[in-house]
Amino acid sequence: MFRAVADFFLRAQIQATKIMSLYVELSYLHGDDFSEFLRRYIRPLLIKGVPSVIQEIKEFYNQPAKVAQIEKQLLAYLESMDKEMTLSPEDDEEQDPTVYLWLNYFLAQHFKFKGDVKSALKYVDAAIAHTPTLLELYTLKGKIFSMAGDRKQCSVLHEEARNLDTADRAINAISAMQMLKAGDFEAGLKTMNIFVSDCGYDVNVHDNQTVWFELQSGNSLYNNQRYREALK
């Protein structure tokens, strides 16, 4: 059994090293070479459903030629998935439906990085229609609205995400923060107090001295011209 476990971790380490090597090479390649290595880098991570991959290549978004190649490749994958549920017309094996989900997620992120709100919303909505229970889709859509200047809708979408997993303290705090940024101090305070009250403590969030929350609360109250409370 020990040998089997050791072999498993060795294979995982070799695969991780290979992927990291491809990523490093992407930084120095251009043109067709970049496109080929991009395919070798993105494809296995897309199939595995690694949502962070699009964030990892964000550093290339200050290079228009590479951005165009990323977009071309992702759209080609989507076209093939729409037709045959494969990432390439040459593939014999159909992909799992989750690949379609993450592909739309990647495209929404891609257009968000480009500042194209309309296209970003198009693809995140397609992902939500495919899998409406994935909270990361709602937080992404909220960030897109925030980028467009709509803090209120951003807050609404983060609250939708929170309601999908009410046991998650992280999304609870993020939803509260977005409420404060939208100017709804009372809703933000109520949301942050959920876990405090559930734990049975006879205190509120202010007693816990959560620094980021106090700062955001002050900003929210100040923006609502409640200056005395903001100073507190």
Tab-separated table of C-alpha atoms in Angstrom:
chain	number	residue	atom	x	y	z
A	1	MET	CA	0.000	0.000	0.000
A	2	PHE	CA	2.858	2.367	0.837
A	3	ARG	CA	4.346	1.814	-2.634
A	4	ALA	CA	0.980	2.583	-4.260
A	5	VAL	CA	0.653	5.820	-2.292
A	6	ALA	CA	4.243	6.787	-3.099
A	7	ASP	CA	3.681	6.094	-6.815
A	8	PHE	CA	0.520	8.224	-6.761
A	9	PHE	CA	2.298	11.235	-5.264
A	10	LEU	CA	5.238	10.780	-7.623
A	11	ARG	CA	2.933	10.862	-10.661
A	12	ALA	CA	1.143	13.919	-9.242
A	13	GLN	CA	4.451	15.687	-8.678
A	14	ILE	CA	5.646	14.907	-12.208
A	15	GLN	CA	2.367	16.230	-13.671
A	16	ALA	CA	2.515	19.395	-11.537
A	17	THR	CA	6.136	20.005	-12.589
A	18	LYS	CA	5.203	19.530	-16.239
A	19	ILE	CA	2.338	22.026	-16.009
A	20	MET	CA	4.503	24.576	-14.188
A	21	SER	CA	7.173	24.194	-16.869
A	22	LEU	CA	4.597	24.940	-19.570
A	23	TYR	CA	3.445	28.031	-17.664
A	24	VAL	CA	6.991	29.386	-17.375
A	25	GLU	CA	7.583	28.821	-21.081
A	26	LEU	CA	4.401	30.765	-21.938
A	27	SER	CA	6.037	33.880	-20.491
A	28	TYR	CA	8.761	33.805	-23.148
A	29	LEU	CA	6.918	32.493	-26.200
A	30	HIS	CA	5.046	34.412	-28.901
A	31	GLY	CA	3.016	33.709	-32.009
A	32	ASP	CA	2.308	30.098	-32.961
A	33	ASP	CA	4.663	28.797	-30.258
A	34	PHE	CA	2.652	30.588	-27.574
A	35	SER	CA	-0.608	29.265	-29.034
A	36	GLU	CA	0.649	25.654	-29.002
A	37	PHE	CA	1.974	25.809	-25.453
A	38	LEU	CA	-1.188	27.592	-24.323
A	39	ARG	CA	-3.234	24.667	-25.668
A	40	ARG	CA	-1.021	22.175	-23.837
A	41	TYR	CA	-1.306	24.221	-20.640
A	42	ILE	CA	-5.031	25.051	-20.580
A	43	ARG	CA	-6.593	21.880	-21.997
A	44	PRO	CA	-5.759	19.414	-19.156
A	45	LEU	CA	-6.621	21.984	-16.480
A	46	LEU	CA	-9.910	22.783	-18.211
A	47	ILE	CA	-10.802	19.083	-18.301
A	48	LYS	CA	-9.911	18.704	-14.621
A	49	GLY	CA	-11.980	21.777	-13.713
A	50	VAL	CA	-9.295	24.027	-12.213
A	51	PRO	CA	-11.003	27.454	-11.951
A	52	SER	CA	-7.803	29.281	-10.991
A	53	VAL	CA	-6.152	28.674	-14.384
A	54	ILE	CA	-7.624	31.825	-15.932
A	55	GLN	CA	-6.272	33.877	-13.029
A	56	GLU	CA	-2.838	32.346	-13.530
A	57	ILE	CA	-2.608	33.607	-17.107
A	58	LYS	CA	-3.911	37.070	-16.222
A	59	GLU	CA	-0.369	38.445	-16.396
A	60	PHE	CA	-0.489	38.097	-20.197
A	61	TYR	CA	-3.414	40.514	-20.517
A	62	ASN	CA	-1.088	43.475	-21.031
A	63	GLN	CA	0.016	41.863	-24.309
A	64	PRO	CA	-2.743	42.268	-26.952
A	65	ALA	CA	-1.387	39.550	-29.239
A	66	LYS	CA	-1.461	36.941	-26.469
A	67	VAL	CA	-4.921	38.072	-25.338
A	68	ALA	CA	-6.200	37.559	-28.886
A	69	GLN	CA	-4.730	34.049	-28.973
A	70	ILE	CA	-6.262	33.158	-25.600
A	71	GLU	CA	-9.654	34.364	-26.820
A	72	LYS	CA	-9.365	32.516	-30.132
A	73	GLN	CA	-8.511	29.255	-28.398
A	74	LEU	CA	-11.259	29.474	-25.778
A	75	LEU	CA	-13.900	30.340	-28.384
A	76	ALA	CA	-12.737	27.450	-30.581
A	77	TYR	CA	-13.129	25.091	-27.630
A	78	LEU	CA	-16.630	26.420	-26.980
A	79	GLU	CA	-17.674	26.065	-30.612
A	80	SER	CA	-16.519	22.437	-30.621
A	81	MET	CA	-18.270	21.745	-27.296
A	82	ASP	CA	-21.506	23.231	-28.645
A	83	LYS	CA	-21.385	20.987	-31.702
A	84	GLU	CA	-19.997	17.691	-30.452
A	85	MET	CA	-19.155	18.040	-26.722
A	86	THR	CA	-15.462	17.761	-27.598
A	87	LEU	CA	-12.696	20.343	-27.243
A	88	SER	CA	-11.555	19.719	-30.813
A	89	PRO	CA	-13.231	18.284	-33.931
A	90	GLU	CA	-10.403	15.713	-34.032
A	91	ASP	CA	-11.270	14.331	-30.576
A	92	ASP	CA	-13.028	10.961	-30.442
A	93	GLU	CA	-14.111	11.099	-26.793
A	94	GLU	CA	-16.826	13.451	-25.548
A	95	GLN	CA	-16.018	15.660	-22.579
A	96	ASP	CA	-17.839	15.741	-19.263
A	97	PRO	CA	-20.560	18.463	-19.092
A	98	THR	CA	-18.549	20.232	-16.376
A	99	VAL	CA	-15.974	21.143	-19.045
A	100	TYR	CA	-18.663	23.240	-20.744
A	101	LEU	CA	-19.362	24.924	-17.414
A	102	TRP	CA	-15.734	25.858	-16.744
A	103	LEU	CA	-15.208	26.946	-20.329
A	104	ASN	CA	-17.987	29.519	-19.991
A	105	TYR	CA	-16.556	30.532	-16.611
A	106	PHE	CA	-13.116	31.066	-18.196
A	107	LEU	CA	-14.625	33.111	-21.034
A	108	ALA	CA	-16.543	35.296	-18.572
A	109	GLN	CA	-13.292	35.927	-16.692
A	110	HIS	CA	-11.460	36.566	-19.956
A	111	PHE	CA	-13.876	39.276	-21.078
A	112	LYS	CA	-13.939	40.734	-17.577
A	113	PHE	CA	-10.163	41.164	-17.779
A	114	LYS	CA	-10.672	42.906	-21.132
A	115	GLY	CA	-13.295	45.238	-19.644
A	116	ASP	CA	-16.020	43.881	-21.967
A	117	VAL	CA	-18.979	43.805	-19.558
A	118	LYS	CA	-21.587	42.712	-22.112
A	119	SER	CA	-19.611	39.661	-23.262
A	120	ALA	CA	-18.563	38.755	-19.712
A	121	LEU	CA	-22.215	38.735	-18.607
A	122	LYS	CA	-23.181	36.646	-21.640
A	123	TYR	CA	-20.829	33.820	-20.704
A	124	VAL	CA	-21.382	33.904	-16.941
A	125	ASP	CA	-25.141	33.738	-17.582
A	126	ALA	CA	-24.561	30.688	-19.798
A	127	ALA	CA	-22.596	29.075	-16.978
A	128	ILE	CA	-25.364	29.855	-14.455
A	129	ALA	CA	-27.989	28.413	-16.798
A	130	HIS	CA	-25.873	25.249	-17.010
A	131	THR	CA	-25.158	24.905	-13.256
A	132	PRO	CA	-27.271	27.301	-11.164
A	133	THR	CA	-25.980	25.921	-7.837
A	134	LEU	CA	-22.316	26.954	-8.188
A	135	LEU	CA	-21.834	29.988	-5.929
A	136	GLU	CA	-18.584	31.068	-7.668
A	137	LEU	CA	-20.652	31.995	-10.721
A	138	TYR	CA	-22.717	34.492	-8.727
A	139	THR	CA	-19.675	36.090	-7.112
A	140	LEU	CA	-18.059	36.398	-10.554
A	141	LYS	CA	-21.207	37.994	-11.957
A	142	GLY	CA	-21.238	40.337	-8.970
A	143	LYS	CA	-17.638	41.384	-9.695
A	144	ILE	CA	-18.577	42.091	-13.310
A	145	PHE	CA	-21.403	44.381	-12.167
A	146	SER	CA	-19.036	46.028	-9.693
A	147	MET	CA	-16.581	46.688	-12.530
A	148	ALA	CA	-19.468	48.286	-14.423
A	149	GLY	CA	-20.181	50.545	-11.423
A	150	ASP	CA	-23.325	48.787	-10.149
A	151	ARG	CA	-22.494	48.140	-6.484
A	152	LYS	CA	-26.111	47.371	-5.608
A	153	GLN	CA	-26.457	44.517	-8.078
A	154	CYS	CA	-23.022	43.254	-7.024
A	155	SER	CA	-24.309	43.072	-3.445
A	156	VAL	CA	-27.494	41.259	-4.514
A	157	LEU	CA	-25.518	38.611	-6.393
A	158	HIS	CA	-23.105	38.010	-3.517
A	159	GLU	CA	-26.095	37.517	-1.228
A	160	GLU	CA	-27.470	34.953	-3.703
A	161	ALA	CA	-24.117	33.182	-3.477
A	162	ARG	CA	-24.229	33.272	0.336
A	163	ASN	CA	-27.680	31.689	0.361
A	164	LEU	CA	-26.343	28.766	-1.675
A	165	ASP	CA	-24.013	27.835	1.201
A	166	THR	CA	-25.107	29.382	4.484
A	167	ALA	CA	-22.481	27.389	6.412
A	168	ASP	CA	-19.593	29.081	4.610
A	169	ARG	CA	-18.160	31.854	6.799
A	170	ALA	CA	-15.982	33.241	4.017
A	171	ILE	CA	-18.832	33.962	1.597
A	172	ASN	CA	-20.844	35.275	4.556
A	173	ALA	CA	-18.145	37.885	5.242
A	174	ILE	CA	-17.725	38.713	1.541
A	175	SER	CA	-21.475	39.238	1.134
A	176	ALA	CA	-21.511	41.534	4.170
A	177	MET	CA	-18.598	43.536	2.746
A	178	GLN	CA	-20.405	44.005	-0.577
A	179	MET	CA	-23.503	45.210	1.273
A	180	LEU	CA	-21.397	47.832	3.043
A	181	LYS	CA	-19.802	48.913	-0.231
A	182	ALA	CA	-23.308	49.269	-1.685
A	183	GLY	CA	-24.180	51.588	1.200
A	184	ASP	CA	-26.462	49.217	3.125
A	185	PHE	CA	-24.896	49.329	6.586
A	186	GLU	CA	-27.771	47.655	8.440
A	187	ALA	CA	-27.883	44.675	6.062
A	188	GLY	CA	-24.118	44.269	6.259
A	189	LEU	CA	-24.169	44.329	10.055
A	190	LYS	CA	-27.010	41.820	10.190
A	191	THR	CA	-25.216	39.456	7.805
A	192	MET	CA	-21.932	39.638	9.711
A	193	ASN	CA	-23.737	38.934	12.983
A	194	ILE	CA	-25.213	35.667	11.669
A	195	PHE	CA	-22.279	33.504	12.738
A	196	VAL	CA	-21.808	35.351	16.014
A	197	SER	CA	-25.411	34.702	17.046
A	198	ASP	CA	-25.317	31.108	15.771
A	199	CYS	CA	-22.341	30.438	18.065
A	200	GLY	CA	-24.422	31.517	21.042
A	201	TYR	CA	-22.174	34.408	22.075
A	202	ASP	CA	-23.743	37.378	23.833
A	203	VAL	CA	-21.734	39.814	21.682
A	204	ASN	CA	-21.912	41.376	18.228
A	205	VAL	CA	-19.398	41.788	15.450
A	206	HIS	CA	-18.172	45.123	16.851
A	207	ASP	CA	-17.159	43.396	20.083
A	208	ASN	CA	-14.945	41.073	18.045
A	209	GLN	CA	-12.990	44.081	16.722
A	210	THR	CA	-12.980	42.884	13.123
A	211	VAL	CA	-10.828	45.640	11.650
A	212	TRP	CA	-11.817	45.347	7.978
A	213	PHE	CA	-15.488	45.355	8.918
A	214	GLU	CA	-15.117	48.464	11.090
A	215	LEU	CA	-13.323	50.303	8.272
A	216	GLN	CA	-15.928	49.325	5.684
A	217	SER	CA	-18.718	50.230	8.116
A	218	GLY	CA	-17.183	53.671	8.612
A	219	ASN	CA	-16.969	54.217	4.858
A	220	SER	CA	-20.556	53.036	4.365
A	221	LEU	CA	-21.903	55.356	7.068
A	222	TYR	CA	-19.793	58.273	5.800
A	223	ASN	CA	-21.104	57.817	2.244
A	224	ASN	CA	-24.632	57.942	3.670
A	225	GLN	CA	-23.763	61.201	5.488
A	226	ARG	CA	-24.122	59.551	8.896
A	227	TYR	CA	-20.924	61.219	10.098
A	228	ARG	CA	-21.372	60.833	13.857
A	229	GLU	CA	-21.859	57.067	13.532
A	230	ALA	CA	-18.991	56.833	11.045
A	231	LEU	CA	-16.610	58.407	13.600
A	232	LYS	CA	-17.677	55.871	16.191
